[in-house]
PDB file of N, CA and C in Angstrom:
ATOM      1  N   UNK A   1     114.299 108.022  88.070  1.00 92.00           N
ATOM      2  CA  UNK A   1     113.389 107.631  89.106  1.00 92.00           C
ATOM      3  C   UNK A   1     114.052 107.742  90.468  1.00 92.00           C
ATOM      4  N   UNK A   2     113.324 107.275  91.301  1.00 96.00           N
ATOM      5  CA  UNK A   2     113.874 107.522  92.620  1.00 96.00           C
ATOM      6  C   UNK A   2     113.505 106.267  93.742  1.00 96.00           C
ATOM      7  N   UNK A   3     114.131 105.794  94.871  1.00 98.00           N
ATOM      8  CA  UNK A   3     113.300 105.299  95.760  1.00 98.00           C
ATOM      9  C   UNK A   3     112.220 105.789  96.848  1.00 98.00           C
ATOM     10  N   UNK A   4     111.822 106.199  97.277  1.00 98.00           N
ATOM     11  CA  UNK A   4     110.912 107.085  98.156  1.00 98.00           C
ATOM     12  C   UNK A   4     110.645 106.632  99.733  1.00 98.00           C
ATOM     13  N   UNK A   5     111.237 107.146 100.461  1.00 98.00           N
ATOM     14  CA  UNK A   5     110.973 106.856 101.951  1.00 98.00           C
ATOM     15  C   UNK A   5     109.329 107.001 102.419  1.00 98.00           C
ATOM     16  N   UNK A   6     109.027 106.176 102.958  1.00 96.00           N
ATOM     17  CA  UNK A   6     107.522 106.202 103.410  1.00 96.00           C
ATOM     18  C   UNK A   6     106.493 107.144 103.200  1.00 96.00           C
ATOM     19  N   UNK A   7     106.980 108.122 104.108  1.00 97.00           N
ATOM     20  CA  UNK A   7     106.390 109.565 104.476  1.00 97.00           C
ATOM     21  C   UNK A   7     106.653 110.464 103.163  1.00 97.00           C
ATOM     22  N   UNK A   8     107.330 109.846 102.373  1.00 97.00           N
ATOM     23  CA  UNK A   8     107.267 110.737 101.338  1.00 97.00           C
ATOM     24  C   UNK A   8     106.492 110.324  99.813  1.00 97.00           C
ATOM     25  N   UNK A   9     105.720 109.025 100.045  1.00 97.00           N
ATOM     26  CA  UNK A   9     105.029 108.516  98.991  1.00 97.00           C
ATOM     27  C   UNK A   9     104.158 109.506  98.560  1.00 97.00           C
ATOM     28  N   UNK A  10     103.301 109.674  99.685  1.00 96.00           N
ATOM     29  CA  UNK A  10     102.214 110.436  99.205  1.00 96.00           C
ATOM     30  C   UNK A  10     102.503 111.972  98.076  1.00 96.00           C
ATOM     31  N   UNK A  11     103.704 112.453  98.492  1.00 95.00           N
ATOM     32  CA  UNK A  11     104.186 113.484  97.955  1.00 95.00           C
ATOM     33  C   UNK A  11     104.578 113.161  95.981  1.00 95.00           C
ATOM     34  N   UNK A  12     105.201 112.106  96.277  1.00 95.00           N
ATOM     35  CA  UNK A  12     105.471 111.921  94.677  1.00 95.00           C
ATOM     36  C   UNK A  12     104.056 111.531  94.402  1.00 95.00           C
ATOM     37  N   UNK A  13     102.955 110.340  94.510  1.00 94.00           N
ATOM     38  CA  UNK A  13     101.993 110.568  94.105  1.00 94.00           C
ATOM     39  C   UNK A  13     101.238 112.007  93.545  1.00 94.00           C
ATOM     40  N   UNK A  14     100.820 112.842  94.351  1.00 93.00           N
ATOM     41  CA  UNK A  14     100.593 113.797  93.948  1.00 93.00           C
ATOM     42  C   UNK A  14     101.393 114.598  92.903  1.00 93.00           C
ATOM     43  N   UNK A  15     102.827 114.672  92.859  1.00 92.00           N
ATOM     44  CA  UNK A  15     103.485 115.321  91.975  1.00 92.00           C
ATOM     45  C   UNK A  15     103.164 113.983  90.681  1.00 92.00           C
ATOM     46  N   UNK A  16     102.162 113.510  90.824  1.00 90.00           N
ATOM     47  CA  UNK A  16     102.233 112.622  89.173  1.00 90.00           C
ATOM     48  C   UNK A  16     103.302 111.712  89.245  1.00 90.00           C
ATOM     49  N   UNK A  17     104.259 111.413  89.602  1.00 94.00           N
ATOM     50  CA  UNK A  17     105.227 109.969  89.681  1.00 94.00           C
ATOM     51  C   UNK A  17     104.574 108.842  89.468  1.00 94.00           C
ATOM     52  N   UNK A  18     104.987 108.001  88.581  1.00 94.00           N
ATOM     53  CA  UNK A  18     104.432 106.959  88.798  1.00 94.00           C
ATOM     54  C   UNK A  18     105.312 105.457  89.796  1.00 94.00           C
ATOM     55  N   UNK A  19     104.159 105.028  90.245  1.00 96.00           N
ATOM     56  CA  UNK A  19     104.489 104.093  91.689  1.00 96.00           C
ATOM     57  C   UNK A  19     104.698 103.029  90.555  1.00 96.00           C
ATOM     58  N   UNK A  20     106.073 102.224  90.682  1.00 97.00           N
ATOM     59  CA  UNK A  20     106.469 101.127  90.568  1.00 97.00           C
ATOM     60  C   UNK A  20     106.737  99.787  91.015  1.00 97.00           C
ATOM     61  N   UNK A  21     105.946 100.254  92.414  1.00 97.00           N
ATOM     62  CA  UNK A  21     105.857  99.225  93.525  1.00 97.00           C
ATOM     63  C   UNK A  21     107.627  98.962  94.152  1.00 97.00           C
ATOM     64  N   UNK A  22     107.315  98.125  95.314  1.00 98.00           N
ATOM     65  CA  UNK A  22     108.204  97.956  96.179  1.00 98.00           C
ATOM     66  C   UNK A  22     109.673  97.220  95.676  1.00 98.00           C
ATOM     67  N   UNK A  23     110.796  97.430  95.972  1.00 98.00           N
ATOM     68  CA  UNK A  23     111.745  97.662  95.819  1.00 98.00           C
ATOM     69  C   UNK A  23     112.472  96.203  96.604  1.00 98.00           C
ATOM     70  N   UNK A  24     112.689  94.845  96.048  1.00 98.00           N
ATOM     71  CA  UNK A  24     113.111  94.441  97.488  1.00 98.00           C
ATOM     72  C   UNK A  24     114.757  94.441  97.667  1.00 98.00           C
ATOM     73  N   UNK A  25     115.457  94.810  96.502  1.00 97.00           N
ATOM     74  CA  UNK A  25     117.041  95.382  96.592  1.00 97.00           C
ATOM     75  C   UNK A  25     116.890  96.470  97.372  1.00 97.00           C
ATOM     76  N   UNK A  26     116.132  97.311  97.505  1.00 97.00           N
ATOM     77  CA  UNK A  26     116.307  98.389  98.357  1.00 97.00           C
ATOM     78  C   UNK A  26     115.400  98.316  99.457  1.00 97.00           C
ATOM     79  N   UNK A  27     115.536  97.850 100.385  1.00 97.00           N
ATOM     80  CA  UNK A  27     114.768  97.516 101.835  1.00 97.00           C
ATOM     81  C   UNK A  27     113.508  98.086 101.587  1.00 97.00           C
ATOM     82  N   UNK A  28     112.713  97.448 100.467  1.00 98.00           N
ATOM     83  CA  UNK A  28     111.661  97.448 100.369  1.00 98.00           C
ATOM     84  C   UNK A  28     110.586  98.670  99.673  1.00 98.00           C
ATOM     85  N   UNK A  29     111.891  99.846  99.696  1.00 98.00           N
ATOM     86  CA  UNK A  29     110.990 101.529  99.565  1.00 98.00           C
ATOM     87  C   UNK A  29     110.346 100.949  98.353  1.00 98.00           C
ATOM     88  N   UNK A  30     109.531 102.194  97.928  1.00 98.00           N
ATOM     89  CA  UNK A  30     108.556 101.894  96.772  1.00 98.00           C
ATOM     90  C   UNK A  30     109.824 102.437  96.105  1.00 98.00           C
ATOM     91  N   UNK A  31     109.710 102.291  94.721  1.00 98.00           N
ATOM     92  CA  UNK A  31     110.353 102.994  93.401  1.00 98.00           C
ATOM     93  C   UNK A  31     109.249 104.140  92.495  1.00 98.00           C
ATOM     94  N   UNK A  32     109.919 105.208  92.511  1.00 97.00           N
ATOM     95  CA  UNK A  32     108.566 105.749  91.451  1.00 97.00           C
ATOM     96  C   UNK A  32     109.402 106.738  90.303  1.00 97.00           C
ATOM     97  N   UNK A  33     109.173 106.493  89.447  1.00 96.00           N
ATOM     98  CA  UNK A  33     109.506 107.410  87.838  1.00 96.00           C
ATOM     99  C   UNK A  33     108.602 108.041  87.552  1.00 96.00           C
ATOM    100  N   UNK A  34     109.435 108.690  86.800  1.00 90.00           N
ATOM    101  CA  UNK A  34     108.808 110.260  86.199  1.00 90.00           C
ATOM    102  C   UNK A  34     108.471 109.961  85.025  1.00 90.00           C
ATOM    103  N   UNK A  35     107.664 110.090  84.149  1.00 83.00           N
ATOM    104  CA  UNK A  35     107.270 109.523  82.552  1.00 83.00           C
ATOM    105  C   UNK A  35     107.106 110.958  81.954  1.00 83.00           C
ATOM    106  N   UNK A  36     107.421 111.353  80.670  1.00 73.00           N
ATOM    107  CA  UNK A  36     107.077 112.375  80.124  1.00 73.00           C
ATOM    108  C   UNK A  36     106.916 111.606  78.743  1.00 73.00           C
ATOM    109  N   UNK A  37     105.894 111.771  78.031  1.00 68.00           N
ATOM    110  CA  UNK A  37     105.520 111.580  76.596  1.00 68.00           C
ATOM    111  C   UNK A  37     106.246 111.776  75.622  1.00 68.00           C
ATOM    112  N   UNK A  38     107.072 111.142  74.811  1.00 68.00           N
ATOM    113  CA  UNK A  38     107.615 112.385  73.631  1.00 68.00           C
ATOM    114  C   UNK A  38     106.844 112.222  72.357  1.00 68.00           C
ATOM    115  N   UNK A  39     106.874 113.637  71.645  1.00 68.00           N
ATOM    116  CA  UNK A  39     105.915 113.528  70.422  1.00 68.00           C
ATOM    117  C   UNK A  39     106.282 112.435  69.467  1.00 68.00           C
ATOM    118  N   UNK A  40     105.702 111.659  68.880  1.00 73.00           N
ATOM    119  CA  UNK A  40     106.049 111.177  67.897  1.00 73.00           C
ATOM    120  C   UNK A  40     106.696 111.200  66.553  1.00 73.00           C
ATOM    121  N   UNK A  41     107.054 110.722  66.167  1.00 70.00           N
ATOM    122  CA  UNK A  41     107.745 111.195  64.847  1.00 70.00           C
ATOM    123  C   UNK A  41     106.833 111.504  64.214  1.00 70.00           C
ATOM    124  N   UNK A  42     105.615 111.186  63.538  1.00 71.00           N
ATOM    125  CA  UNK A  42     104.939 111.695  62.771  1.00 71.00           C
ATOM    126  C   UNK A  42     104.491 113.176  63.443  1.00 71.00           C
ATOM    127  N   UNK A  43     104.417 113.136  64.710  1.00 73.00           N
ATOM    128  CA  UNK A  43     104.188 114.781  65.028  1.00 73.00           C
ATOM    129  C   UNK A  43     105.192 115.817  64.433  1.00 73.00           C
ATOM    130  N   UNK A  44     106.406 114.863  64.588  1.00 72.00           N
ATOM    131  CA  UNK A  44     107.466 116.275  64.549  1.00 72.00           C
ATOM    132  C   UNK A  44     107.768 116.506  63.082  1.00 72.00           C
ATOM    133  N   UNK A  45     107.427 115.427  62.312  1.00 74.00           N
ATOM    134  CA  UNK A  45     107.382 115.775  61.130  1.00 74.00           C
ATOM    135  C   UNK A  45     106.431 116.353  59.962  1.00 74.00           C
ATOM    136  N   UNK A  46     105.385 116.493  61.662  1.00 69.00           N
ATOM    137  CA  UNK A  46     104.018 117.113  61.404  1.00 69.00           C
ATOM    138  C   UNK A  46     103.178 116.644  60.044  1.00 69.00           C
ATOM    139  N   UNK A  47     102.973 115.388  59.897  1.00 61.00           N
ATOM    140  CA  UNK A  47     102.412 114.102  58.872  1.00 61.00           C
ATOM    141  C   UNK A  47     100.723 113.854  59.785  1.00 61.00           C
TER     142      UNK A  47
END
């Protein structure tokens, strides 16, 4: 994840990040992570 300077929220929004809200160890920036799905085990064992 990352912290995100102001002007640059809108940007991770759009790239799909998800907003973790404000940060107050870090002077407040928002926090936003990246989530990717992984298949499940029953997928990969294709069940």
């Amino acid at each position: 994840g990352l912290h995100a300077l102001p002007g640059a929220e809108g940007f991770d929004r759009t790239m799909g990040m998800i907003d973790c809200g404000a940060d107050e160890t870090k002077e407040n920036l928002t926090y936003f992570e990246w989530y990717c799905r992984r298949a499940s085990l029953l997928d990969e064992l294709d069940l």
